Amino acid sequence: ELRDGEAQIVSEAVAQQLRSKGFTVDQLLSFWRQRSWEGKLLKTTKTEEVVRTIVIPETAARQCSYLDVMPGNKNTPNTFVSHWWGSSFYNDAICMIEHATGLRGEAVREFLESQSQDDIYSALNVPAALRENYCTYWMCIFAVNQHKTLCGDCRGCRQGADWEPGRYVANPCQGCRKMKRLPCSCGSRKYPADHPCSEVNKFPQVLGGMDRTLVALDPALLALKRLWCMCEVGFAAGLSHDIVCFIPESLEPHFLVNKSHFQLVSVNRCAASFPEEKKLLLECIGKGGSQKDFDDLLSNILLPEVQREIARIASEQRGYLTSDLSKAMRFKQTKIKMLAPSGIVSTAPEEIWSSHKPQVLTRW
C-alpha cells in the first residue's frame, strides 16, 4: 500500500519511464526485415498477432516491455503513433515510413522491404539525420509492459480480482474454459487502471512528452471507430500536437465513391475491447467537457486530414487505372496487328479485355 504522496511519486516515475520508450526508423526496418525473414511477419499479420506471437513470448522471462529487449535500445520519441490493433502491422509500418520519409506508393514498399538498408537510403536520398532521431516513434505495443496489463488475463472471469500466478498461466481459462486472447507463461500480476504502477492510464503524460501525433489508419478506416484512438487524438489536440493522418496504399471502394460524405461517429458509439475501458475513457472525456464538444474537436482535426488522404488515394488509384487501361489497349492492338496478316483473330476483343479486368479491379 502506498500513501498519497508516495503514490504520486510512483505514478510520475512510471509515466516518465514509459514516455522514454521510443524507437527509430532504423529499428522499425530491422524489426520488419528480421521477423519477415523468420516467417513471423506477413503483410496480413495483425498488430495484435505481433503482440501475441512476438512481443509477449520474447519478454516473458524478464516480464518487461519489448523496448527493453529490442536491438538498438530505447530512444526518446518525438511522435506518438495512434493505431488500431485490428489493423495489419504492415499498414502501421507503411504509415510510419510515409510519415518519416515523405515517400509514397512503390517507393515506400521498396524502402520497407529492401534487404540492403544502406543502398536504399542512398537511392531514395533520405536525409542522413533520419538514421538517428529525425523521426522517433512511440507505439503502445512496444512501450507498454504487456505482462502488467494484458497477458494471460481473462477480464470477464477475473472481474478485478488478484489471481494467483497459475490462473494467469492456465490456457484455456480455468473459469470460462475459453482460449485466452493473449496467453503467456509469466503469471505476472495485473495492475488495475487506477493503480499508480498502471501504464494504461499514463497516455496523457506520455503524449505530454511529445509534440506530434501520427494517426495510422487502415483501408476500412475502422481505427476511427475505436475509442482508444479517438481519445488519443483528442488528448493530443489538447496538447497542441501537430496531428497528421496516413492511409496505407489502398482504401475500400465506397470511400472513394462517397469521399465528400465521410463523417466520424460519436465517441459514445466508438468501440473498445472491454466495457470497463470504454466507461473509463468516456469518464476521462467528461472531465474536460461534453462529449459533443469532444466530437466537434475530433471532427475539426480529423475530417480535413482524412479527406485529404482519401483524395490522395483516389488520385493515385485513378492513375493506376489509367495505366492499366493503356496497357490493356496496347496489348489488344498488338494482338490484332500480329494476327491481321492471316485474317484470323484467335482472341475476341472482349476476351482480351476480360483477361485484364482482374488486374484493374484489384486496385479498386
Coordinates of C-alpha atoms in Angstrom, one line a residue:
E1 CA 0.0 0.0 0.0
L2 CA 1.2 3.5 -0.9
R3 CA 0.4 6.8 0.9
D4 CA -1.0 9.6 -1.3
G5 CA 2.3 11.4 -1.6
E6 CA 4.2 8.1 -2.4
A7 CA 1.5 7.1 -4.9
Q8 CA 2.0 10.4 -6.8
I9 CA 5.8 10.0 -6.9
V10 CA 5.5 6.4 -8.2
S11 CA 2.9 7.3 -10.8
E12 CA 5.1 10.1 -12.2
A13 CA 8.2 7.8 -12.2
V14 CA 6.2 5.2 -14.2
A15 CA 5.0 7.8 -16.7
Q16 CA 8.5 9.2 -17.2
Q17 CA 9.9 5.8 -17.8
L18 CA 7.1 4.9 -20.2
R19 CA 7.4 8.0 -22.3
S20 CA 11.2 7.4 -22.8
K21 CA 10.5 4.2 -24.8
G22 CA 10.7 5.2 -28.4
F23 CA 12.2 3.6 -31.5
T24 CA 13.9 4.9 -34.6
V25 CA 13.0 4.2 -38.3
D26 CA 16.2 2.0 -38.4
Q27 CA 14.8 -0.1 -35.6
L28 CA 11.4 -0.4 -37.3
L29 CA 13.1 -1.5 -40.6
S30 CA 15.3 -4.0 -38.8
F31 CA 12.3 -5.5 -36.9
W32 CA 10.2 -5.9 -40.0
R33 CA 13.0 -7.4 -42.1
Q34 CA 14.2 -9.8 -39.4
R35 CA 10.7 -11.0 -38.5
S36 CA 9.7 -11.3 -42.1
W37 CA 12.7 -13.4 -42.8
E38 CA 11.8 -15.6 -39.8
G39 CA 8.3 -16.1 -41.2
K40 CA 6.7 -14.4 -38.1
L41 CA 5.5 -11.3 -40.0
L42 CA 3.4 -11.3 -43.2
K43 CA 1.7 -8.3 -44.8
T44 CA -1.6 -9.6 -43.4
T45 CA -0.3 -10.2 -39.8
K46 CA -2.5 -8.1 -37.5
T47 CA -0.9 -5.9 -34.9
E48 CA -2.5 -7.9 -32.1
E49 CA -0.8 -11.0 -33.5
V50 CA 2.5 -9.2 -33.3
V51 CA 1.8 -8.8 -29.6
R52 CA 0.7 -12.4 -29.1
T53 CA 3.4 -14.1 -31.1
I54 CA 6.4 -11.8 -30.8
V55 CA 6.2 -9.2 -28.0
I56 CA 4.8 -11.3 -25.2
P57 CA 6.8 -14.5 -25.7
E58 CA 10.1 -12.7 -26.2
T59 CA 9.7 -10.6 -23.0
A60 CA 8.0 -13.2 -20.7
A61 CA 11.3 -14.2 -19.0
R62 CA 12.0 -10.7 -17.9
Q63 CA 8.4 -9.5 -17.7
C64 CA 9.3 -6.3 -19.4
S65 CA 8.3 -4.1 -22.4
Y66 CA 9.6 -5.0 -25.8
L67 CA 11.6 -1.8 -26.0
D68 CA 13.6 -3.2 -23.0
V69 CA 14.9 -6.0 -25.2
M70 CA 14.7 -4.5 -28.7
P71 CA 18.0 -4.2 -30.5
G72 CA 19.1 -0.6 -30.6
N73 CA 17.8 0.2 -27.1
K74 CA 15.3 2.8 -26.2
N75 CA 15.2 6.2 -27.9
T76 CA 13.4 9.4 -26.9
P77 CA 10.3 9.6 -29.0
N78 CA 9.0 12.8 -30.7
T79 CA 6.0 11.2 -32.5
F80 CA 3.1 9.4 -30.8
V81 CA 1.5 6.7 -33.0
S82 CA -2.2 6.2 -32.6
H83 CA -3.2 2.9 -34.3
W84 CA -5.7 0.0 -34.0
W85 CA -4.6 -3.4 -33.0
G86 CA -7.0 -5.0 -35.5
S87 CA -5.1 -3.5 -38.5
S88 CA -2.2 -5.2 -40.0
F89 CA 1.2 -4.3 -38.7
Y90 CA 2.4 -3.8 -42.3
N91 CA -0.2 -1.0 -42.6
D92 CA 1.2 0.7 -39.4
A93 CA 4.8 0.3 -40.7
I94 CA 3.9 1.8 -44.1
C95 CA 2.3 4.8 -42.4
M96 CA 5.3 5.5 -40.3
I97 CA 7.7 5.2 -43.3
E98 CA 5.5 7.5 -45.3
H99 CA 5.5 10.0 -42.4
A100 CA 9.2 9.8 -41.8
T101 CA 10.4 9.9 -45.5
G102 CA 7.7 11.7 -47.5
L103 CA 7.8 8.7 -49.9
R104 CA 4.6 7.2 -51.4
G105 CA 3.5 4.1 -53.3
E106 CA 6.1 1.7 -54.6
A107 CA 9.0 3.7 -53.2
V108 CA 7.6 3.1 -49.6
R109 CA 7.3 -0.6 -50.2
E110 CA 10.8 -0.8 -51.7
F111 CA 12.2 1.1 -48.7
L112 CA 10.5 -1.2 -46.2
E113 CA 11.3 -4.5 -48.0
S114 CA 14.8 -3.8 -49.3
Q115 CA 17.4 -6.1 -48.0
S116 CA 20.2 -3.5 -48.2
Q117 CA 19.4 -0.7 -45.9
D118 CA 22.4 1.5 -46.8
D119 CA 21.7 1.2 -50.5
I120 CA 18.1 2.1 -50.2
Y121 CA 18.8 5.2 -48.1
S122 CA 21.2 6.4 -50.8
A123 CA 18.9 5.6 -53.7
L124 CA 16.0 7.5 -52.2
N125 CA 18.0 10.5 -50.9
V126 CA 16.7 10.1 -47.4
P127 CA 18.3 12.6 -45.1
A128 CA 21.2 11.3 -43.1
A129 CA 19.6 12.6 -39.9
L130 CA 16.8 10.1 -40.4
R131 CA 19.1 7.3 -39.1
E132 CA 19.3 8.9 -35.7
N133 CA 16.5 11.0 -34.2
Y134 CA 14.9 12.6 -37.3
C135 CA 11.7 10.7 -36.6
T136 CA 11.4 8.6 -33.4
Y137 CA 8.1 6.9 -32.6
W138 CA 6.2 5.8 -29.5
M139 CA 3.9 2.8 -30.0
C140 CA 2.0 1.1 -27.2
I141 CA 2.7 -2.5 -28.3
F142 CA 6.4 -1.9 -27.9
A143 CA 6.5 0.6 -25.0
V144 CA 3.8 -0.8 -22.6
N145 CA 4.7 -3.7 -20.4
Q146 CA 2.1 -6.2 -21.6
H147 CA 2.9 -8.5 -18.6
K148 CA 1.5 -5.9 -16.2
T149 CA -1.6 -5.1 -18.3
L150 CA -3.0 -7.9 -20.6
C151 CA -1.1 -11.1 -20.9
G152 CA -2.7 -14.3 -19.6
D153 CA -5.8 -12.4 -18.4
C154 CA -9.5 -13.1 -18.8
R155 CA -11.2 -10.0 -17.5
G156 CA -14.6 -11.4 -17.8
C157 CA -13.7 -14.1 -15.3
R158 CA -11.2 -12.2 -13.1
Q159 CA -13.5 -9.2 -12.5
G160 CA -10.7 -7.1 -11.0
A161 CA -9.6 -9.8 -8.5
D162 CA -5.9 -10.5 -7.8
W163 CA -5.4 -14.0 -9.3
E164 CA -2.7 -16.5 -8.3
P165 CA 0.1 -16.8 -11.0
G166 CA -1.2 -20.2 -12.1
R167 CA -4.5 -18.8 -13.1
Y168 CA -2.8 -16.3 -15.5
V169 CA -0.7 -19.1 -16.9
A170 CA -3.6 -21.5 -17.5
N171 CA -4.9 -21.6 -21.1
P172 CA -7.8 -22.2 -21.6
C173 CA -9.1 -20.0 -18.8
Q174 CA -10.0 -22.1 -15.7
G175 CA -13.2 -20.2 -15.3
C176 CA -14.9 -19.9 -18.7
R177 CA -12.8 -22.6 -20.4
K178 CA -12.2 -20.4 -23.4
M179 CA -8.8 -19.9 -25.0
K180 CA -7.2 -16.7 -23.9
R181 CA -6.7 -13.7 -26.2
L182 CA -3.0 -13.2 -25.2
P183 CA -1.7 -16.3 -23.4
C184 CA 1.6 -16.2 -21.5
S185 CA 3.7 -18.2 -19.2
C186 CA 4.8 -15.4 -16.9
G187 CA 1.9 -15.4 -14.4
S188 CA 2.5 -11.7 -13.7
R189 CA 0.2 -9.7 -11.5
K190 CA -2.0 -7.1 -13.4
Y191 CA -2.4 -3.6 -12.1
P192 CA -5.9 -2.1 -12.1
A193 CA -6.2 1.0 -14.2
D194 CA -6.3 3.4 -11.3
H195 CA -3.1 2.0 -9.6
P196 CA 0.0 4.2 -9.6
C197 CA 2.0 1.5 -11.3
S198 CA -0.5 1.0 -14.1
E199 CA 0.7 2.0 -17.5
V200 CA -2.6 2.1 -19.3
N201 CA -3.7 5.3 -17.5
K202 CA -0.4 7.2 -18.4
F203 CA -1.1 8.0 -22.0
P204 CA -1.9 11.7 -21.4
Q205 CA 1.6 12.0 -19.7
V206 CA 3.2 10.1 -22.5
L207 CA 1.6 12.5 -25.0
G208 CA 2.8 15.4 -23.0
G209 CA 6.4 14.5 -23.7
M210 CA 6.0 14.7 -27.5
D211 CA 4.7 17.3 -30.0
R212 CA 3.5 15.2 -32.9
T213 CA 0.8 12.5 -33.3
L214 CA 0.6 10.2 -36.3
V215 CA -2.8 8.5 -36.8
A216 CA -2.1 5.3 -38.7
L217 CA -5.3 4.3 -40.5
D218 CA -6.5 1.1 -42.2
P219 CA -8.2 0.7 -45.6
A220 CA -11.6 0.4 -43.9
L221 CA -10.9 3.4 -41.6
L222 CA -12.0 1.2 -38.7
A223 CA -9.4 2.9 -36.4
L224 CA -11.7 6.0 -36.5
K225 CA -14.4 3.9 -34.7
R226 CA -12.1 2.8 -31.9
L227 CA -12.4 4.8 -28.7
W228 CA -8.8 4.5 -27.6
C229 CA -7.7 6.0 -31.0
M230 CA -10.2 8.9 -30.7
C231 CA -9.2 9.6 -27.1
E232 CA -5.5 9.7 -28.0
V233 CA -6.2 12.2 -30.9
G234 CA -8.4 14.3 -28.6
F235 CA -5.8 14.4 -25.8
A236 CA -3.1 15.2 -28.4
A237 CA -5.1 18.1 -29.7
G238 CA -5.5 19.4 -26.2
L239 CA -1.7 19.5 -26.0
S240 CA -1.4 21.4 -29.3
H241 CA 0.2 18.4 -31.1
D242 CA 0.8 18.5 -34.9
I243 CA -1.6 15.8 -35.9
V244 CA -1.4 14.0 -39.3
C245 CA -3.3 11.0 -40.7
F246 CA -1.9 8.4 -43.2
I247 CA -3.8 5.8 -45.1
P248 CA -1.6 3.0 -46.4
E249 CA -1.7 2.1 -50.1
S250 CA -5.4 1.4 -50.6
L251 CA -8.9 2.2 -49.5
E252 CA -12.2 0.4 -49.6
P253 CA -14.1 1.5 -52.8
H254 CA -17.1 3.1 -51.1
F255 CA -14.9 5.8 -49.5
L256 CA -13.6 6.7 -53.0
V257 CA -17.2 7.0 -54.4
N258 CA -18.6 9.0 -51.5
K259 CA -15.4 10.7 -50.3
S260 CA -17.2 14.0 -49.7
H261 CA -19.7 12.4 -47.4
F262 CA -17.3 10.8 -44.9
Q263 CA -18.2 11.5 -41.3
L264 CA -16.9 10.5 -37.9
V265 CA -19.1 8.6 -35.5
S266 CA -19.6 10.0 -32.0
V267 CA -17.2 8.8 -29.3
N268 CA -20.1 7.3 -27.5
R269 CA -20.6 4.9 -30.4
C270 CA -17.0 4.0 -30.7
A271 CA -15.9 0.5 -29.7
A272 CA -13.5 -0.6 -27.0
S273 CA -12.1 -4.1 -26.3
F274 CA -13.5 -4.1 -22.7
P275 CA -16.6 -2.4 -21.2
E276 CA -14.7 -1.1 -18.3
E277 CA -12.2 0.6 -20.6
K278 CA -15.0 2.3 -22.5
K279 CA -16.5 3.5 -19.2
L280 CA -13.1 4.8 -18.0
L281 CA -12.3 6.6 -21.3
L282 CA -15.7 8.3 -21.5
E283 CA -15.4 9.4 -17.9
C284 CA -12.0 11.0 -18.9
I285 CA -13.6 12.8 -21.8
G286 CA -16.4 14.0 -19.5
K287 CA -13.9 15.6 -17.1
G288 CA -12.8 18.0 -19.8
G289 CA -16.2 18.9 -21.2
S290 CA -19.2 17.4 -23.0
Q291 CA -19.0 14.5 -25.4
K292 CA -20.4 16.8 -28.1
D293 CA -17.6 19.2 -27.7
F294 CA -15.1 16.4 -27.9
D295 CA -16.8 15.1 -31.1
D296 CA -16.6 18.6 -32.6
L297 CA -12.9 18.8 -31.7
L298 CA -12.2 15.5 -33.4
S299 CA -14.2 16.5 -36.5
N300 CA -12.3 19.8 -36.9
I301 CA -9.0 18.0 -36.6
L302 CA -9.5 14.7 -38.4
L303 CA -12.0 15.3 -41.1
P304 CA -9.7 17.6 -43.2
E305 CA -6.8 15.1 -42.7
V306 CA -8.9 12.1 -43.6
Q307 CA -10.5 13.8 -46.6
R308 CA -7.0 14.9 -47.8
E309 CA -5.8 11.3 -47.6
I310 CA -8.9 9.9 -49.4
A311 CA -8.4 12.4 -52.2
R312 CA -4.7 11.4 -52.5
I313 CA -5.6 7.7 -52.6
A314 CA -8.3 8.3 -55.2
S315 CA -5.9 10.3 -57.4
E316 CA -3.2 7.6 -57.2
Q317 CA -5.7 4.8 -57.9
R318 CA -7.1 6.7 -60.9
G319 CA -3.5 6.9 -62.1
Y320 CA -3.2 3.1 -61.7
L321 CA -6.4 2.5 -63.6
T322 CA -5.4 4.8 -66.5
S323 CA -2.0 3.0 -66.7
D324 CA -3.7 -0.4 -66.7
L325 CA -6.2 0.6 -69.3
S326 CA -3.5 1.9 -71.5
K327 CA -1.6 -1.4 -71.1
A328 CA -4.7 -3.4 -72.0
M329 CA -5.4 -1.4 -75.1
R330 CA -1.8 -1.6 -76.3
F331 CA -1.9 -5.4 -75.7
K332 CA -5.2 -5.6 -77.7
Q333 CA -3.9 -3.6 -80.6
T334 CA -0.6 -5.6 -80.7
K335 CA -2.5 -8.9 -80.6
I336 CA -4.8 -7.9 -83.5
K337 CA -1.9 -6.4 -85.5
M338 CA 0.1 -9.6 -85.1
L339 CA -2.7 -11.8 -86.3
A340 CA -4.1 -9.5 -89.1
P341 CA -2.0 -10.8 -92.0
S342 CA -3.6 -14.2 -91.8
G343 CA -7.0 -12.8 -91.4
I344 CA -7.6 -14.8 -88.3
V345 CA -8.1 -13.2 -84.9
S346 CA -8.0 -16.1 -82.4
T347 CA -9.0 -14.0 -79.4
A348 CA -12.0 -11.7 -79.5
P349 CA -11.5 -8.1 -78.2
E350 CA -13.9 -8.7 -75.3
E351 CA -11.9 -11.7 -74.2
I352 CA -8.7 -9.7 -74.2
W353 CA -10.4 -7.0 -72.1
S354 CA -11.8 -9.6 -69.8
S355 CA -8.4 -11.1 -69.2
H356 CA -7.2 -7.7 -67.9
K357 CA -10.2 -6.9 -65.7
P358 CA -9.0 -8.6 -62.5
Q359 CA -5.8 -6.5 -62.6
V360 CA -7.8 -3.3 -62.8
L361 CA -10.4 -4.3 -60.3
T362 CA -7.9 -5.3 -57.6
R363 CA -6.8 -1.7 -57.4
W364 CA -10.3 -0.6 -56.6

